[in-house]
Tab-separated table of C-alpha atoms in Angstrom:
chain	number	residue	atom	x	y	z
A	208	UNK	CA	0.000	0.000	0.000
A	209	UNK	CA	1.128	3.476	-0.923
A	210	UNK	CA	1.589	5.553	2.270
A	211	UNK	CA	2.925	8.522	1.168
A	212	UNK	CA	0.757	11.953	2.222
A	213	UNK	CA	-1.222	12.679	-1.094
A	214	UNK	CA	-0.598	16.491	0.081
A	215	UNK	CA	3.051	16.310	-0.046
A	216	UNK	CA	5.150	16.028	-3.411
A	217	UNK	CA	7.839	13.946	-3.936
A	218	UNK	CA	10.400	16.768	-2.081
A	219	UNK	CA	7.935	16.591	0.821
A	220	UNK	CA	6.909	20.093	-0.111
A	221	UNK	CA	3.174	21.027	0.914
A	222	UNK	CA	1.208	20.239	-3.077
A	223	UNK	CA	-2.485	19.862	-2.122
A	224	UNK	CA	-3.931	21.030	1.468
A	225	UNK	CA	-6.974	18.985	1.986
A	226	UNK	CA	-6.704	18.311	5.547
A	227	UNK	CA	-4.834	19.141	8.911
A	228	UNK	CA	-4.262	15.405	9.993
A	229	UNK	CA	-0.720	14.484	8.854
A	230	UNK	CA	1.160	18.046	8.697
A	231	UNK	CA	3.802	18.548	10.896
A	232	UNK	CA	4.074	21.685	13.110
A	233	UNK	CA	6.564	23.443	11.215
A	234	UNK	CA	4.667	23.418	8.016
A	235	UNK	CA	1.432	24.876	10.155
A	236	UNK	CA	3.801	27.373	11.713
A	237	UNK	CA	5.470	28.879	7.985
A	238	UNK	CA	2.078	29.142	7.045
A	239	UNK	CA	0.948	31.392	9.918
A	240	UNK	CA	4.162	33.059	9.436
A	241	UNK	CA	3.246	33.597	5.369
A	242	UNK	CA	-0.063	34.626	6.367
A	243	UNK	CA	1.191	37.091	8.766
A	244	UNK	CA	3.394	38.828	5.728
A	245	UNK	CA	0.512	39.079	3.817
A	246	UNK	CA	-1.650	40.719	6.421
A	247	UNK	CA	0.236	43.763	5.096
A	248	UNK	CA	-0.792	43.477	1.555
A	249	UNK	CA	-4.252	44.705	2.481
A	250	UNK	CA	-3.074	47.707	3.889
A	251	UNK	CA	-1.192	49.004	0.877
A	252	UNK	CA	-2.561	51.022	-1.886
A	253	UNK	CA	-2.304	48.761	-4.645
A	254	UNK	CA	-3.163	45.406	-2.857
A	255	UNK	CA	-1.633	42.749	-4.500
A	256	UNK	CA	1.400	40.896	-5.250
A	257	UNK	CA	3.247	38.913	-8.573
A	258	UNK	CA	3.555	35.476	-7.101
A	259	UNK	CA	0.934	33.667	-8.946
A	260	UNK	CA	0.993	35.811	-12.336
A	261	UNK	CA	-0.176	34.101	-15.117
A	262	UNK	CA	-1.468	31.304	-13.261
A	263	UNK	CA	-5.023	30.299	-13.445
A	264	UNK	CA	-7.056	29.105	-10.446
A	265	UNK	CA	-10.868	27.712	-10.489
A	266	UNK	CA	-13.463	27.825	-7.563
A	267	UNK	CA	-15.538	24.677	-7.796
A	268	UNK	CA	-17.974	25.442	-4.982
A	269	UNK	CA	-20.470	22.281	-5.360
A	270	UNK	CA	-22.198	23.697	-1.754
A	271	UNK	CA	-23.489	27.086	-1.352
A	272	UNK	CA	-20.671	29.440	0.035
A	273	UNK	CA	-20.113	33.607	0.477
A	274	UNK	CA	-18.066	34.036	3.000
A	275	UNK	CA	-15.453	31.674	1.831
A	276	UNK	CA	-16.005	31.668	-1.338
A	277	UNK	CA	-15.298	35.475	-1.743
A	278	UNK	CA	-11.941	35.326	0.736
A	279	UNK	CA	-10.496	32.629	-1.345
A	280	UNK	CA	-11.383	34.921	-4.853
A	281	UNK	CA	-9.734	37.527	-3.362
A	282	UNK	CA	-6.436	36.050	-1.852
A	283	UNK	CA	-6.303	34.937	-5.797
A	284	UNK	CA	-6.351	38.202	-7.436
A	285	UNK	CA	-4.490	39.453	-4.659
A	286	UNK	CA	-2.290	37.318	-5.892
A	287	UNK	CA	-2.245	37.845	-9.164
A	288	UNK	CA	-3.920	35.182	-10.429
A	289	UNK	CA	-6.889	34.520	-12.889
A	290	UNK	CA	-9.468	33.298	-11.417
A	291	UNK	CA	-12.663	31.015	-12.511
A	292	UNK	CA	-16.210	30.975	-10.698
A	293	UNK	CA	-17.952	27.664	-11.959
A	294	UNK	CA	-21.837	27.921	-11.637
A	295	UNK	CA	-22.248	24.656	-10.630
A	296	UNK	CA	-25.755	25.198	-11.016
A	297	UNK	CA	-25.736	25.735	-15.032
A	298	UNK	CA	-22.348	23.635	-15.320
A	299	UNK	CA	-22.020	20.219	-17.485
A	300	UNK	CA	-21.989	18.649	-14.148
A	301	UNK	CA	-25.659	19.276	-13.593
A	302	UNK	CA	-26.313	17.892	-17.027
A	303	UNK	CA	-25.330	14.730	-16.071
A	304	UNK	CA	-21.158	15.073	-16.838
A	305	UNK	CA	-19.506	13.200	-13.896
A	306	UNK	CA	-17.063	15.195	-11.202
A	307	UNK	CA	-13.532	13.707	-13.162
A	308	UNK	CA	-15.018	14.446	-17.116
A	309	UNK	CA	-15.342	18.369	-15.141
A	310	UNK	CA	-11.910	17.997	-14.158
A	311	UNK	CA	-10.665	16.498	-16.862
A	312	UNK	CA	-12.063	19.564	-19.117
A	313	UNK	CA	-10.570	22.002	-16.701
A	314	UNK	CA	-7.073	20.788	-17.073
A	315	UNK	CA	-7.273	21.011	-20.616
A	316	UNK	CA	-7.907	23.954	-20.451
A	317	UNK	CA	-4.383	24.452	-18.199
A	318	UNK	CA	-5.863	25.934	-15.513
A	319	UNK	CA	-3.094	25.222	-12.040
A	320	UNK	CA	-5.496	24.930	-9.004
A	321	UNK	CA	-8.552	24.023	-8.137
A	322	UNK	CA	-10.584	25.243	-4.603
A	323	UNK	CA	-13.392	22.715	-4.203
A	324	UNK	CA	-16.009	22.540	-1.735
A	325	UNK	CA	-18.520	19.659	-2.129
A	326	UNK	CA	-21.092	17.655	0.468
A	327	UNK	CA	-19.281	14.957	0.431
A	328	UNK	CA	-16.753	14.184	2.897
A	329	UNK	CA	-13.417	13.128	0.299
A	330	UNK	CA	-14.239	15.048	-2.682
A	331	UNK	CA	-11.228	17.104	-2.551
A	332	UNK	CA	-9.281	13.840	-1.641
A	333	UNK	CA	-10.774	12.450	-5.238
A	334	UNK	CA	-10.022	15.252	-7.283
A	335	UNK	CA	-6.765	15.080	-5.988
A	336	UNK	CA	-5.632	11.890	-6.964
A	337	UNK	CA	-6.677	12.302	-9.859
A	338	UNK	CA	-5.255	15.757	-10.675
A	339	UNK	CA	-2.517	16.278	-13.048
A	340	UNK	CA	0.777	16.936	-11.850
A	341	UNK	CA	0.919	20.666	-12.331
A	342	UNK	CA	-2.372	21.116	-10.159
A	343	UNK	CA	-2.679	21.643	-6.970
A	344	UNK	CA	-5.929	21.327	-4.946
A	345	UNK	CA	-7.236	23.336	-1.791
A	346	UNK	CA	-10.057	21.446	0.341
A	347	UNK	CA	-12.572	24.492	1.088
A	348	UNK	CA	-14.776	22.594	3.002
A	349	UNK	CA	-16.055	18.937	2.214
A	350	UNK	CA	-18.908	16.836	4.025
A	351	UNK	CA	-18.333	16.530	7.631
A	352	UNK	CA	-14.666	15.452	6.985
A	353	UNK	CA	-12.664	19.018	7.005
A	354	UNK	CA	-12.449	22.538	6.253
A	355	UNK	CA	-8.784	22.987	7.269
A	356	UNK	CA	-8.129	26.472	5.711
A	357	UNK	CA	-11.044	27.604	8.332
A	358	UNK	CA	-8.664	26.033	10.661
A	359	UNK	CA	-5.692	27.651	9.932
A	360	UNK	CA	-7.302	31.488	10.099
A	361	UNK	CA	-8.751	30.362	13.244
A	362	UNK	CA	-5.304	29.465	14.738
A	363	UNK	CA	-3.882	32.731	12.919
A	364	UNK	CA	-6.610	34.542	15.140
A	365	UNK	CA	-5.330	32.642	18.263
A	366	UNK	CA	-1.636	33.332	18.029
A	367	UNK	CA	-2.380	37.102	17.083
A	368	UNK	CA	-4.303	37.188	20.059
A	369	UNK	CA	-2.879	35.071	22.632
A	370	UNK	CA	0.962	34.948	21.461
A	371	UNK	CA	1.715	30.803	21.671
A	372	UNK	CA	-0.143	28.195	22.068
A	373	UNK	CA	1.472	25.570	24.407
A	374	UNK	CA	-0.614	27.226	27.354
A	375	UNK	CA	-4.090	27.723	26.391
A	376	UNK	CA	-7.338	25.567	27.158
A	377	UNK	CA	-9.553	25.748	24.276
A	378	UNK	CA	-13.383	24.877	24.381
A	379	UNK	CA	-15.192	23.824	20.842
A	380	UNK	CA	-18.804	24.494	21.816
A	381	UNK	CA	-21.757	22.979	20.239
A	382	UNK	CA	-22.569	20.991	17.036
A	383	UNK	CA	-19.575	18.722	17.172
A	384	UNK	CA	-20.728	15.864	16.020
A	385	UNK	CA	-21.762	17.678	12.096
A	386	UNK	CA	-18.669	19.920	11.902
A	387	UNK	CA	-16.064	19.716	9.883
A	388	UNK	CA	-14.092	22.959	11.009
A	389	UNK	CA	-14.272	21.511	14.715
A	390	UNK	CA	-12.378	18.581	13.477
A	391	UNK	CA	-9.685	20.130	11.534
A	392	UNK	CA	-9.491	22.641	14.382
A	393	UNK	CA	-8.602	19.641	16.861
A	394	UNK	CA	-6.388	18.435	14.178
A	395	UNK	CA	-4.501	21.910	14.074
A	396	UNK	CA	-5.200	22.735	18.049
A	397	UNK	CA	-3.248	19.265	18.765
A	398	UNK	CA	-0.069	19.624	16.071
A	399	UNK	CA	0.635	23.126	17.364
A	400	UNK	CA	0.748	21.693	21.117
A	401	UNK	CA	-2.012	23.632	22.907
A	402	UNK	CA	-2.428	22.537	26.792
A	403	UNK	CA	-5.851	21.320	26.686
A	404	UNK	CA	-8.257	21.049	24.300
A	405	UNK	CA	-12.112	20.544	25.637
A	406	UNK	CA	-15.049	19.670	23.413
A	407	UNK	CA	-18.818	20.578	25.002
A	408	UNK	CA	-22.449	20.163	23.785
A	409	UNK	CA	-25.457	17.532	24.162
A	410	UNK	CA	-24.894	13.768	24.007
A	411	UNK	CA	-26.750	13.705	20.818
A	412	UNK	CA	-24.088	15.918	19.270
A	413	UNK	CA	-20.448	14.681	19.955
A	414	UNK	CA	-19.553	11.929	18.166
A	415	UNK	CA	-18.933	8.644	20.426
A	416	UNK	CA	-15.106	8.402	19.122
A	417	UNK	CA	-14.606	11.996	20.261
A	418	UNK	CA	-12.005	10.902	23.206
A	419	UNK	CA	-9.820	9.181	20.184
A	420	UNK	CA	-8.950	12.067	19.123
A	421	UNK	CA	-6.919	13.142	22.715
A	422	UNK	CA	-9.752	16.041	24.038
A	423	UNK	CA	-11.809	15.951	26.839
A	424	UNK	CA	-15.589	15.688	26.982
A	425	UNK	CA	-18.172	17.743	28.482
A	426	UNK	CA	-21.530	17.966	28.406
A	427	UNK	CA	-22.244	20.744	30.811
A	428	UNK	CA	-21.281	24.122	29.885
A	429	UNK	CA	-20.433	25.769	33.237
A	430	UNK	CA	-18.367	22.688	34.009
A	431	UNK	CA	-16.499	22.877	30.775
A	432	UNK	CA	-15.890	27.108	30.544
A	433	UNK	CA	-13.456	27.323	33.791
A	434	UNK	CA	-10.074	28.831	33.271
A	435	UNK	CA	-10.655	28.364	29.459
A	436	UNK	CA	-8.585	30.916	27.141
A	437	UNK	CA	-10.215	30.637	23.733
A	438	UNK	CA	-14.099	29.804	23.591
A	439	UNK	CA	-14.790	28.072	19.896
A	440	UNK	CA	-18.425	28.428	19.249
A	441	UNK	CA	-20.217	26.324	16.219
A	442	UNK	CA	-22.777	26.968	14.330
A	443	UNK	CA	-26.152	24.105	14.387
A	444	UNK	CA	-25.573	22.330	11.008
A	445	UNK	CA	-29.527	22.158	10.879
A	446	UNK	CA	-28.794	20.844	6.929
A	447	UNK	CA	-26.713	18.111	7.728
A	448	UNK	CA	-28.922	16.592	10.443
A	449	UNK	CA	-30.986	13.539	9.450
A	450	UNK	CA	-33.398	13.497	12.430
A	451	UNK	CA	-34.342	15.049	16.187
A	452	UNK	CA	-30.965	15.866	18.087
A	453	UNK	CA	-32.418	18.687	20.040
A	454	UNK	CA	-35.686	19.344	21.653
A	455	UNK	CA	-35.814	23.018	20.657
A	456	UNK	CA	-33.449	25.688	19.710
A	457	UNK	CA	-34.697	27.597	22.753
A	458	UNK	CA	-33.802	24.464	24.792
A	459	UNK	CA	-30.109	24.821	23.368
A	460	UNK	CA	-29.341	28.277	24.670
A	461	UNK	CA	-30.576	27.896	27.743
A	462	UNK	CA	-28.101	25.029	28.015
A	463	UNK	CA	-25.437	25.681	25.584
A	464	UNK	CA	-25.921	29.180	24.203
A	465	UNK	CA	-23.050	31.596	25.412
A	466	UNK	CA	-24.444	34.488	27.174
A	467	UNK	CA	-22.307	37.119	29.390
A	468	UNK	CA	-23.451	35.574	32.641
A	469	UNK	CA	-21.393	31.758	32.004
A	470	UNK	CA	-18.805	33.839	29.775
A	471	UNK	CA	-17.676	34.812	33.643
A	472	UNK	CA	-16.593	31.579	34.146
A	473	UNK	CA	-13.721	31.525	31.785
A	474	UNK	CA	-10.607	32.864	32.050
A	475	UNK	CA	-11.037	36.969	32.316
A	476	UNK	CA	-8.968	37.317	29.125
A	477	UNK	CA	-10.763	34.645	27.202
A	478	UNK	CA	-11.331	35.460	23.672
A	479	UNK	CA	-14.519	34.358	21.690
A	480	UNK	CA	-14.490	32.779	18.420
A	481	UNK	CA	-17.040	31.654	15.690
A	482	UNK	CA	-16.477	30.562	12.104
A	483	UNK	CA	-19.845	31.596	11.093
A	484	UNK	CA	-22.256	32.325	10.010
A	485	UNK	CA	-23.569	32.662	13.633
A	486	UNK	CA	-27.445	32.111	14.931
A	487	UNK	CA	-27.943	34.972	17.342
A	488	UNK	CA	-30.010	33.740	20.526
A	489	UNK	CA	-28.921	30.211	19.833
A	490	UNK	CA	-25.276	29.663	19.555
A	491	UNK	CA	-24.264	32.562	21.620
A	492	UNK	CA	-25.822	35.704	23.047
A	493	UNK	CA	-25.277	39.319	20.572
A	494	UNK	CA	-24.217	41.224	23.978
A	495	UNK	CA	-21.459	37.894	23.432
A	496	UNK	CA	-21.087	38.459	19.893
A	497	UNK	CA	-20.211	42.122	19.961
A	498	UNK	CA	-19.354	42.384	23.122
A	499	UNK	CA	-15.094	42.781	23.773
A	500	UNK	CA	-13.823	39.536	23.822
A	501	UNK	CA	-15.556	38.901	20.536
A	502	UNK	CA	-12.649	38.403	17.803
A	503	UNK	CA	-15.400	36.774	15.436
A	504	UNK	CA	-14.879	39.681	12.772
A	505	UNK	CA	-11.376	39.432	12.933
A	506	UNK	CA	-11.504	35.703	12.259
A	507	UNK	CA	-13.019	36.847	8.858
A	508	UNK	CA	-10.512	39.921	8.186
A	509	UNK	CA	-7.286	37.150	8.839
A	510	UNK	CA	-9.518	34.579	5.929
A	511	UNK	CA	-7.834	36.291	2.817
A	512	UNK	CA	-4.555	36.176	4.044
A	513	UNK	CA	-3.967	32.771	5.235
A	514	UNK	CA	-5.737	31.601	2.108
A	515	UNK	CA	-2.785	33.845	0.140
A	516	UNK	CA	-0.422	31.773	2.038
A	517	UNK	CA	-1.851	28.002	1.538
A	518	UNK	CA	-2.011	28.837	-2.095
A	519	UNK	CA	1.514	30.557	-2.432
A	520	UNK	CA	2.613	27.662	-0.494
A	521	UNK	CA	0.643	24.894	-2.602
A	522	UNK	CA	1.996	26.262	-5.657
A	523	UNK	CA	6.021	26.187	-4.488
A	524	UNK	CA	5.629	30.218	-4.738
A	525	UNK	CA	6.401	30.620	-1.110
A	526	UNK	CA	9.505	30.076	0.098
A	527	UNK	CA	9.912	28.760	3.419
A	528	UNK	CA	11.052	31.570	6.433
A	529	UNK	CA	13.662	30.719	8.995
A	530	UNK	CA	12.652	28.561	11.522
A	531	UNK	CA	10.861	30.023	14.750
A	532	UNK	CA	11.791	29.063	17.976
A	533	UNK	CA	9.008	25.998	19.121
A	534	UNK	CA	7.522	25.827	22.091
């Protein structure tokens, strides 16, 4: 059996990034350090820069998207690069043309990268083996498997904020069991070293496997905030559940919602995150959600520039920075 990482080429430089599990630390960490060069970009005047001129990259968004969709069109053209938005809706694809004759068609055309979000968990992991050798693929999101460049702007937001990560508790909150960012965010949370990572939320909604995967398990909220640095709050992935895993929504706040009142119980400099977009009155409280531990919208201003750096990375236009010191 083959056993080489399908992200890595034959150099063991990053090719495709279609999941956290399997990266070591140091590739993480030169990507938060990319991203944090490229914060800059969007304060110039002209904001972009050469590295992927001339190269052409598609967005093959098979599941309804804006947020990410738009940050991953713009690191692109901040880039430099030409950039393709399939309507999967009016595509070949919805005319019957299977997902490889699609790709097949695109690489003919020479485009060099492909951003694909699709329902089903290992669609990016398809089109990948399948790509040609001068493509590179970017997983934006697939089934409940993983959403890892989520991930990465998420731990971009934690180190701007909190400096290192080998001392903070992290809580996910919530809809565990239907996420994909929560996993790739345990994936990420665990390779960079953090302390302790704690998942919370209703029975019904953490998977049963959750303890393989080295966090602890809570199912009361109180319990689960104290001394916490970074609160992780997910959305209810009402479209991906197949039957009753909650008793109301009002139910759910009460228990799990995060209002000001059990925000108290975490650690006074706790920072709150949420990948969006957020249900107000559900998932968390809007005195919560604008209040000033909130760093929700800078989660979304750090999304363009860590996707600048996965792509410059993915397409060998990034080279690596001197190593920082690990903790």
């Amino acid at each position: 059996m083959d056993k080489r990482n399908l992200q890595l080429d034959d150099n063991g430089q990053l090719r495709h990034f279609l999941t956290i599990e399997g990266l070591k630390r140091q590739l993480l960490i030169d990507i938060l350090d990319a991203a944090e060069s490229f914060s800059s970009v969007t304060e110039q005047t002209v904001k972009k820069v050469p590295l992927l001129r001339g190269k052409t990259i598609v967005n093959l968004f098979f599941e309804a998207s804006t947020r990410t969709r738009t940050t991953f069109e713009l690191a692109a053209k901040r880039l430099s690069a030409d950039v393709l938005n399939i309507n999967i809706n009016a595509s070949a694809t919805s005319k019957g043309e299977t997902l490889l004759d699609t790709q097949r068609n695109l690489e003919a055309m020479h485009c060099d990268m492909f951003v694909v979000r699709h329902a089903v968990s290992g669609a990016a992991h398809f089109i990948a083996r399948h790509a040609a050798a001068h493509v590179s693929v970017i997983n934006a999101g697939d089934g409940r498997h993983a959403h890892p460049t989520q991930a990465m702007l998420d731990m971009f937001t934690i180190r701007h904020h909190k400096g290192d990560f080998h001392r903070l508790r992290v809580a996910i909150v919530g809809d565990i069991l239907h996420s994909r960012v929560a996993r790739s965010q345990i994936h990420a949370l665990s390779t960079l070293g953090v302390e302790e990572i704690r998942v919370i939320g209703p029975k019904t909604l953490i998977p049963p496997e959750a303890h393989t995967l080295g966090v602890h398990v809570h199912h009361d909220l109180r319990a689960g905030l104290r001394d916490i640095d970074v609160v992780i709050m997910l959305r209810l992935q009402h479209e991906r559940m197949l039957g009753a895993f909650l008793p109301s929504e009002h139910e759910y706040f009460q228990l799990y919602g995060l209002t000001e009142a059990k925000l108290e119980l975490a650690k006074p400099d706790a920072i709150i995150m949420h990948p969006g977009p957020i249900n107000r009155g559900v998932e968390i409280d809007s005195a919560v959600a604008d209040g000033p531990q909130s760093v929700i919208l800078n989660q979304v201003a750090h999304g363009t520039a860590v996707r600048m750096a996965i792509m410059a990375k993915a397409m060998q236009r990034l080279p690596s920075p001197p190593a920082r010191e690990l903790h």
